[in-house]
Coordinates of C-alpha atoms and ligand atoms in Angstrom, one line a residue:
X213 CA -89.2 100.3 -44.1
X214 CA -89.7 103.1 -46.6
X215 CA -87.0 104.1 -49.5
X216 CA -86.1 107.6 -48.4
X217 CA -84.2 110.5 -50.7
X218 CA -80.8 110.0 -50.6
X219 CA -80.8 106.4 -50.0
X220 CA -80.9 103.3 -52.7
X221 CA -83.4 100.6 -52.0
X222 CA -82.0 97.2 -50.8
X223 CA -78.7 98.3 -50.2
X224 CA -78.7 100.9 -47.5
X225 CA -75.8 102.9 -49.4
X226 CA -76.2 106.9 -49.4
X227 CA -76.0 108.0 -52.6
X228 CA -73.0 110.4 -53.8
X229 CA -75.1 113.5 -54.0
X230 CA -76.7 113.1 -51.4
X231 CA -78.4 116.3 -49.4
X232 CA -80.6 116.6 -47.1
X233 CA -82.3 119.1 -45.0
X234 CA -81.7 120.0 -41.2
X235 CA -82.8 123.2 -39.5
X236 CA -80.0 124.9 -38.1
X237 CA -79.7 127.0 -35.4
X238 CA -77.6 130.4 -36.5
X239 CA -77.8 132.2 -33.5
X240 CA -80.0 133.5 -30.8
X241 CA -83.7 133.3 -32.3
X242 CA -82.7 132.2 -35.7
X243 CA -83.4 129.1 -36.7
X244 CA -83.2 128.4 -40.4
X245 CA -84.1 124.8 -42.8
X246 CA -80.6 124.1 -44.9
X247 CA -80.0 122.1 -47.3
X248 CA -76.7 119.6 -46.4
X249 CA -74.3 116.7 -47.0
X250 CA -75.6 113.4 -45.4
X251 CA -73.4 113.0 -43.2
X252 CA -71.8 109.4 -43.9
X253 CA -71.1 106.6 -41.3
X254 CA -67.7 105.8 -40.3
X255 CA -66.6 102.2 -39.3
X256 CA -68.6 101.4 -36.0
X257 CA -71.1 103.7 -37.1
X258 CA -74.5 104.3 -38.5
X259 CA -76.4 106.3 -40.7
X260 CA -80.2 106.6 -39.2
X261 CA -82.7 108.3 -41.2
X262 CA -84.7 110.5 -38.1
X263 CA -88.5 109.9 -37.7
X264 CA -88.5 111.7 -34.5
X265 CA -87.1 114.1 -31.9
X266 CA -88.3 115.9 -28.9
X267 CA -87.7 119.3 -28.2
X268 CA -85.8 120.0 -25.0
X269 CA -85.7 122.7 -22.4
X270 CA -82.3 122.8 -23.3
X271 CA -83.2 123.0 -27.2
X272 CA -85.2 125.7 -26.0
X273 CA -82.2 127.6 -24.1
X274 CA -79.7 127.7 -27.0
X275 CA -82.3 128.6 -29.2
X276 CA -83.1 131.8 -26.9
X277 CA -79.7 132.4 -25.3
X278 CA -77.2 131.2 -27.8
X279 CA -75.6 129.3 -24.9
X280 CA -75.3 126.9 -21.8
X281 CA -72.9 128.0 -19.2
X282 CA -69.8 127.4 -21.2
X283 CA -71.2 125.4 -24.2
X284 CA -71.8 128.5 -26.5
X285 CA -72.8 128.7 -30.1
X286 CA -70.4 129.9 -32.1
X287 CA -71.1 128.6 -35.7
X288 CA -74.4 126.9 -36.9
X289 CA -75.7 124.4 -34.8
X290 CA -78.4 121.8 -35.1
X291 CA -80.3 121.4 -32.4
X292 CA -81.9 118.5 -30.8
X293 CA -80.9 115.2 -28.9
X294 CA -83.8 113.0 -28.5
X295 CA -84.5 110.9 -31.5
X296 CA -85.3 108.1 -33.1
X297 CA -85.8 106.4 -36.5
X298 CA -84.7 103.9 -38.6
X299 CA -81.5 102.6 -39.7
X300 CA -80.0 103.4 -43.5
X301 CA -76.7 102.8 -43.4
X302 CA -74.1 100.7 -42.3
X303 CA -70.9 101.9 -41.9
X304 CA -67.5 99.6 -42.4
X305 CA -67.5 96.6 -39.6
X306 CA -71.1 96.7 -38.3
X307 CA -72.9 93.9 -38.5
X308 CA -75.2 94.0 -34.8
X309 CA -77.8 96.0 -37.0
X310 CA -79.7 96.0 -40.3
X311 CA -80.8 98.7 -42.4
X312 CA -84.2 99.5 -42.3
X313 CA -84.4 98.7 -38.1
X314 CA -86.0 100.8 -36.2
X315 CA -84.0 103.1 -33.4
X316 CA -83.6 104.7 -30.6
X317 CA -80.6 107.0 -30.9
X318 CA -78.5 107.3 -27.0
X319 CA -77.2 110.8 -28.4
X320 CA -74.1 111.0 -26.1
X321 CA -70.9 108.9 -27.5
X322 CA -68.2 108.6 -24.8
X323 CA -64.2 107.7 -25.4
X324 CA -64.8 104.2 -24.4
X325 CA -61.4 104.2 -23.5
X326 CA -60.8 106.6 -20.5
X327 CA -61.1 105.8 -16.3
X328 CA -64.3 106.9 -16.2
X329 CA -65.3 105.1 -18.9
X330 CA -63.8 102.1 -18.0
X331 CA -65.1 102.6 -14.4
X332 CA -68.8 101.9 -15.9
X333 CA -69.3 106.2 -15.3
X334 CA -69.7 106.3 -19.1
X335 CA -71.7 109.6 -18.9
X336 CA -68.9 111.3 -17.4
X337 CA -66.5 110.9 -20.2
X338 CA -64.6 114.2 -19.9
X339 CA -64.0 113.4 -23.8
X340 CA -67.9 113.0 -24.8
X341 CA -69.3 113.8 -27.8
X342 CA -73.0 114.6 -27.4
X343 CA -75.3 115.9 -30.1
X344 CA -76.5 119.2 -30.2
X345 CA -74.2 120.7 -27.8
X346 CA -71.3 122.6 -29.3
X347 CA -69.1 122.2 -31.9
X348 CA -71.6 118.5 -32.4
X349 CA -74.8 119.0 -34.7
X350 CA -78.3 117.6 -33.2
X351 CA -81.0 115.5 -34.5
X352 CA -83.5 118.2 -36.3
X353 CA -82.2 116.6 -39.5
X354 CA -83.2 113.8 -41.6
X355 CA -80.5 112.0 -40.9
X356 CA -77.7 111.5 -38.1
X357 CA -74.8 109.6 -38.0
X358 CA -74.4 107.5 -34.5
X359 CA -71.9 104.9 -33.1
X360 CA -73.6 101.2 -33.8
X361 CA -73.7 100.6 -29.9
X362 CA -75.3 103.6 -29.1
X363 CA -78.4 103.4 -31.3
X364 CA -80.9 100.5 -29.6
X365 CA -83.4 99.0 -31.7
X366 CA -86.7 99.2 -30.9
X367 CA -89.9 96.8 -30.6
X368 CA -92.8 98.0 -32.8
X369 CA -94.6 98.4 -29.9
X370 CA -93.2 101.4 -28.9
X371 CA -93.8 104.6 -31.2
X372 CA -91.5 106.4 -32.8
X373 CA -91.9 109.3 -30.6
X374 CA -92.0 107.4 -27.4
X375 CA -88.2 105.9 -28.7
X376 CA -87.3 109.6 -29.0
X377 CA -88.7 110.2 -25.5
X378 CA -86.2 107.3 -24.2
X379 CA -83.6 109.9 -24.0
X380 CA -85.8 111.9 -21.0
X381 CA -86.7 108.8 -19.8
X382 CA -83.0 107.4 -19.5
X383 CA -82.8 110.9 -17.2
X384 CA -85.3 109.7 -14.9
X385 CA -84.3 105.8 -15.0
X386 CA -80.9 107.4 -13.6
X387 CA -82.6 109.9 -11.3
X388 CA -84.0 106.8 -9.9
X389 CA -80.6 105.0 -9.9
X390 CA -78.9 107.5 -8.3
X391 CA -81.4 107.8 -5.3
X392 CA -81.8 104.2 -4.9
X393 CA -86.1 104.3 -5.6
X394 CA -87.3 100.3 -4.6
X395 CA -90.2 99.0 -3.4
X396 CA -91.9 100.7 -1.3
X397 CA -90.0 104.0 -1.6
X398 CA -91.6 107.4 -0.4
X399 CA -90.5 110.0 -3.1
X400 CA -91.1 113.5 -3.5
X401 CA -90.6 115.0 -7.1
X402 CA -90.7 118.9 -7.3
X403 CA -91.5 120.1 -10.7
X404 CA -93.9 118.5 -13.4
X405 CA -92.3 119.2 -16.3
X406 CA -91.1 116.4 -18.6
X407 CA -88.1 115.0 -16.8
X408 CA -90.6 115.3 -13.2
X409 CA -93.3 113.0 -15.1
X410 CA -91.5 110.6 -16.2
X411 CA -89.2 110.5 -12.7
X412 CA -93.0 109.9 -11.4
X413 CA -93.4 107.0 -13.9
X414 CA -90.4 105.2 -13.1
X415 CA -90.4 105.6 -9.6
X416 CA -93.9 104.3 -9.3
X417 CA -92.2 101.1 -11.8
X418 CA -89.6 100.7 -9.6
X419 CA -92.0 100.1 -6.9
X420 CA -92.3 103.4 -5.1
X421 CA -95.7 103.4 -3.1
X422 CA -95.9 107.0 -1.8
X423 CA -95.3 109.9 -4.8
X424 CA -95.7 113.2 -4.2
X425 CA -95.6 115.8 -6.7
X426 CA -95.2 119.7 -6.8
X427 CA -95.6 122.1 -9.1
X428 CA -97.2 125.2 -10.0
X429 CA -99.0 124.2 -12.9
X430 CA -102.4 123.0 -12.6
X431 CA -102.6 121.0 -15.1
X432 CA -99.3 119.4 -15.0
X433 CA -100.4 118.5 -11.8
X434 CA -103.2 116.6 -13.3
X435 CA -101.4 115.0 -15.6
X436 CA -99.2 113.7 -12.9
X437 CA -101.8 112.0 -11.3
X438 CA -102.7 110.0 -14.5
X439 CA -99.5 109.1 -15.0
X440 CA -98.8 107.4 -11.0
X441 CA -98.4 110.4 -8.5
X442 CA -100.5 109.6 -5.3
X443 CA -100.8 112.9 -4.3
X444 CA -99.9 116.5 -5.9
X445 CA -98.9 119.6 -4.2
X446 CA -99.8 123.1 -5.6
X447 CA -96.9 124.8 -4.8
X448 CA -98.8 128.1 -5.0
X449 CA -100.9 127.1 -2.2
X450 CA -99.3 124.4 -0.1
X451 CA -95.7 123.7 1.1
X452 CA -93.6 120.4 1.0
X453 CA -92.8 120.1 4.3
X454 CA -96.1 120.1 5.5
X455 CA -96.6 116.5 4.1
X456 CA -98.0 114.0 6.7
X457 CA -95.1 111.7 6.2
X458 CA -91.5 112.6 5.1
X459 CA -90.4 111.6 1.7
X460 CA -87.3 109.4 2.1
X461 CA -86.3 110.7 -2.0
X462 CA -86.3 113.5 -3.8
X463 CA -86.0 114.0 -7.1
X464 CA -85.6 117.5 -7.9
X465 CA -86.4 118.5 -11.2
X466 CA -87.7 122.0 -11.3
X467 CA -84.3 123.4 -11.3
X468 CA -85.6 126.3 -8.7
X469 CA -83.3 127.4 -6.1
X470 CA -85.7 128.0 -3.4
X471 CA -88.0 125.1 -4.4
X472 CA -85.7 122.8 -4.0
X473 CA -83.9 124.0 -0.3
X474 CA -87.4 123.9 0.4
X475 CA -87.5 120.3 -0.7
X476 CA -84.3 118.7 1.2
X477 CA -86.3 120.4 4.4
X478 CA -88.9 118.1 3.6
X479 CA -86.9 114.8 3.8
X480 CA -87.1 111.9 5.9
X481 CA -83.8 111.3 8.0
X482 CA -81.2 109.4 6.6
X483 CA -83.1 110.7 2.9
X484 CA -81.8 111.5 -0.4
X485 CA -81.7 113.9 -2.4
X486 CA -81.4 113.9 -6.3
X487 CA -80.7 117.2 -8.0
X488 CA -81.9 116.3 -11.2
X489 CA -83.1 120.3 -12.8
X490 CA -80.9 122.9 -13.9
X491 CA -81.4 126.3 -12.9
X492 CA -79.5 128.8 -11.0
X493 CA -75.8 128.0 -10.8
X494 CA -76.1 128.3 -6.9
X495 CA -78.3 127.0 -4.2
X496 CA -79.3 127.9 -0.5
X497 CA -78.0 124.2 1.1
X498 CA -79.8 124.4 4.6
X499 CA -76.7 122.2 6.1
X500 CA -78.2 121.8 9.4
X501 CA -80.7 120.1 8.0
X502 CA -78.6 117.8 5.9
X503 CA -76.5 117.2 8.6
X504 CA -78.6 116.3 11.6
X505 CA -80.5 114.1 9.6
X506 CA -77.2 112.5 7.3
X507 CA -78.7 113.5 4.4
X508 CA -77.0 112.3 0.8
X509 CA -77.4 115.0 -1.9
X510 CA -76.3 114.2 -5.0
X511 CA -75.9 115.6 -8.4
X512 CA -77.1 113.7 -11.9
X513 CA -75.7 113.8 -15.3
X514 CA -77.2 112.3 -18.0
X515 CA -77.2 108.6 -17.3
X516 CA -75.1 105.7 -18.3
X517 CA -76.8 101.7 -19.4
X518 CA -80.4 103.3 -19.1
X519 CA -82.0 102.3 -22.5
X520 CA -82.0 98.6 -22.1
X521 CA -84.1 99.5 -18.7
X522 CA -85.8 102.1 -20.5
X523 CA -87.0 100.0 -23.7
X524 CA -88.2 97.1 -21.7
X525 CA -90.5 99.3 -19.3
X526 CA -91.9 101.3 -22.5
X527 CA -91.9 98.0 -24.0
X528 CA -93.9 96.3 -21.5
X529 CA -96.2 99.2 -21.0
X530 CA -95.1 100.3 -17.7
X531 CA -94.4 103.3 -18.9
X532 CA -96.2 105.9 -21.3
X533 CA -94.2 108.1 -23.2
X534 CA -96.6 109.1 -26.1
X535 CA -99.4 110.5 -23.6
X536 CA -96.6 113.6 -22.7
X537 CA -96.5 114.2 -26.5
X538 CA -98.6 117.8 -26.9
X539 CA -97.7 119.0 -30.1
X540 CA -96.1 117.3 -33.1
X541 CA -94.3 119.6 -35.4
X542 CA -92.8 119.4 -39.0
X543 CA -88.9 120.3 -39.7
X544 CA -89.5 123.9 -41.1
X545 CA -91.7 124.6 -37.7
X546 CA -88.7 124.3 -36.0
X547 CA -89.0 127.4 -34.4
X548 CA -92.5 127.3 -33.4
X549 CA -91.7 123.6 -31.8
X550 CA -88.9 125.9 -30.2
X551 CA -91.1 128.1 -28.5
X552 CA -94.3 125.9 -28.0
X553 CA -93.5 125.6 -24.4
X554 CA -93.8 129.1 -24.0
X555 CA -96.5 130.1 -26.2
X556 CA -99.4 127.1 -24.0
X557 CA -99.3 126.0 -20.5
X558 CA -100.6 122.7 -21.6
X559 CA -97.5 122.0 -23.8
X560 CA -95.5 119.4 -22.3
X561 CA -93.5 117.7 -25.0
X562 CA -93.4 118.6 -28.5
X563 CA -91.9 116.4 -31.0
X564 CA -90.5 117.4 -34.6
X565 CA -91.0 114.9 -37.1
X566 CA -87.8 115.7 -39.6
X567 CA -89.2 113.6 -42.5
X568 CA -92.3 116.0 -43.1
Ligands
ZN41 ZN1 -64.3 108.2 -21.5

């Protein structure tokens, strides 16, 4: 561990003057470095000085829009929700972590007390608190302040990007839940973006045999391949439902309306489909098809118990996290971490590093 500004060696304590910076999201395409409080954990809490955190497509959205359907910005925000670091302080009654461990921050803190909660459905809480959707600040700090159970220590095995990059993996981990991926498991995944290559990773660790990907990026394409798809589909070029066997899963994760009707046409009977991506607000269902063959469509949000999976696949080396890292960027780049995706068709995931 490392003595950082605002914290005293040995004891984990923040001091009483305490700043530090975060870049903070003012409104559509203004993105500024502030100086602020540390913010202080409460009993049950920690304090976890932030060596990493990926950048988001929904980062990205606020950052151009201002909004997500009805989470809008209406005061300063800090963005970001995938992080990780190491822990500085302990608030009042935790003792299942030291400071100085290292982290991976779950970023969503639900009531723990309601029926969905206490139905195991932690992720949909109505009451949850999840960082970087407003009114709650985001990780692209130095340091956030997290309920003791939801940050997970990590081995040193993993990096501390990859235990950022839990937090997209937890989304495919569930997407895989959700449509019951085992061994042997035909899948489909449509869209090669972050949350599609690491669906492809886990599927292929939960013992999928046949995964197919499509996109329309060539080299995301690739890149799938490397990382477990057995065969790729340039969407430009070639259609889903022309396979040569049906997938018996999909996992939809390029949030395109007419991608993924095209996708639940290319299903096996009795498949499933996992609606993973976020894009238009409405979809062409082509019910006959998910009728006659009892098709289960299903929705995903978040995920709920995924970082003990996640940490132990990462950990064993099932999965690699740090080969989608494509740009590392420091806090005051904020904006160009922001806008990376945009800017390269190779970007895949950029990661701020808050402490530089
Ligand atoms: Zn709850």
């Amino acid at each position: 561990m490392s003595a950082a500004a605002g914290t005293v060696p040995g004891t984990g304590h923040l001091g009483p003057a305490a700043t530090m910076r975060a870049s903070v999201l003012r409104g559509p395409g203004d993105v500024v470095v502030e100086e602020r409080a540390v913010p202080r954990p409460g009993p049950g809490e920690v304090a976890v000085r932030v060596a990493s955190v990926g950048v988001c497509g929904s980062d990205t959205h606020y950052y151009d829009h201002g909004r997500i359907g009805r989470f809008v910005v209406e005061s300063p925000l800090v963005l970001g929700h995938e992080a990780a670091g190491e822990v500085a302080a302990l608030g009042p009654g935790v003792s299942s972590l030291a400071v100085g461990q290292r982290v991976s921050v779950e970023p969503g803190v639900p009531d723990l007390t309601c029926p969905q909660c206490l139905a195991g459905r932690y992720n949909l809480c109505p009451d949850m608190r999840f960082f970087a959707t407003p009114p709650i600040d985001g990780a692209f700090a130095e340091y956030v302040v997290v309920h003791a159970a939801f940050a997970h220590p990590v081995p040193e095995t993993i990096s501390d990007d990859a235990a950022a990059l839990l937090e997209p993996l937890s989304v495919g981990i569930w997407a895989c839940r959700r449509g019951r991926v085992g061994a042997g498991s035909r899948v489909l995944v449509t869209g090669a973006g972050p949350i599609g290559l690491v669906s492809v990773q886990v599927a292929r660790a939960f013992g999928a045999t046949e995964i197919v990907v499509s996109d329309v990026n060539p080299a995301r394409l690739a890149l799938a391949r490397d990382l477990g798809a057995t065969e790729v589909v340039d969407a430009r070029t070639a259609r889903v439902t022309d396979l040569p066997r049906p997938p018996e899963v999909l996992l939809e994760c390029s949030g395109h309306p007419a991608a993924t009707a095209e996708a639940i046409r290319a299903l096996d009977r009795a498949g499933r489909a996992v609606l993973v991506g976020m894009g238009g607000d409405e979809l062409p269902l082509p019910l006959s098809v998910v009728q006659e063959r009892e098709l289960e469509v299903t929705g995903t949000f978040r995920y709920a118990n995924t970082w003990p999976t996640a940490i132990a696949l990462v950990g064993a080396g099932r999965i690699d996290l740090d080969r989608l890292v494509t740009g590392t960027y420091r806090l005051d780049q904020a904006e160009d971490a922001l806008t990376a995706g945009r800017r390269d068709p190779r970007s895949v995931k950029v990661v701020v590093h808050p402490q530089t």
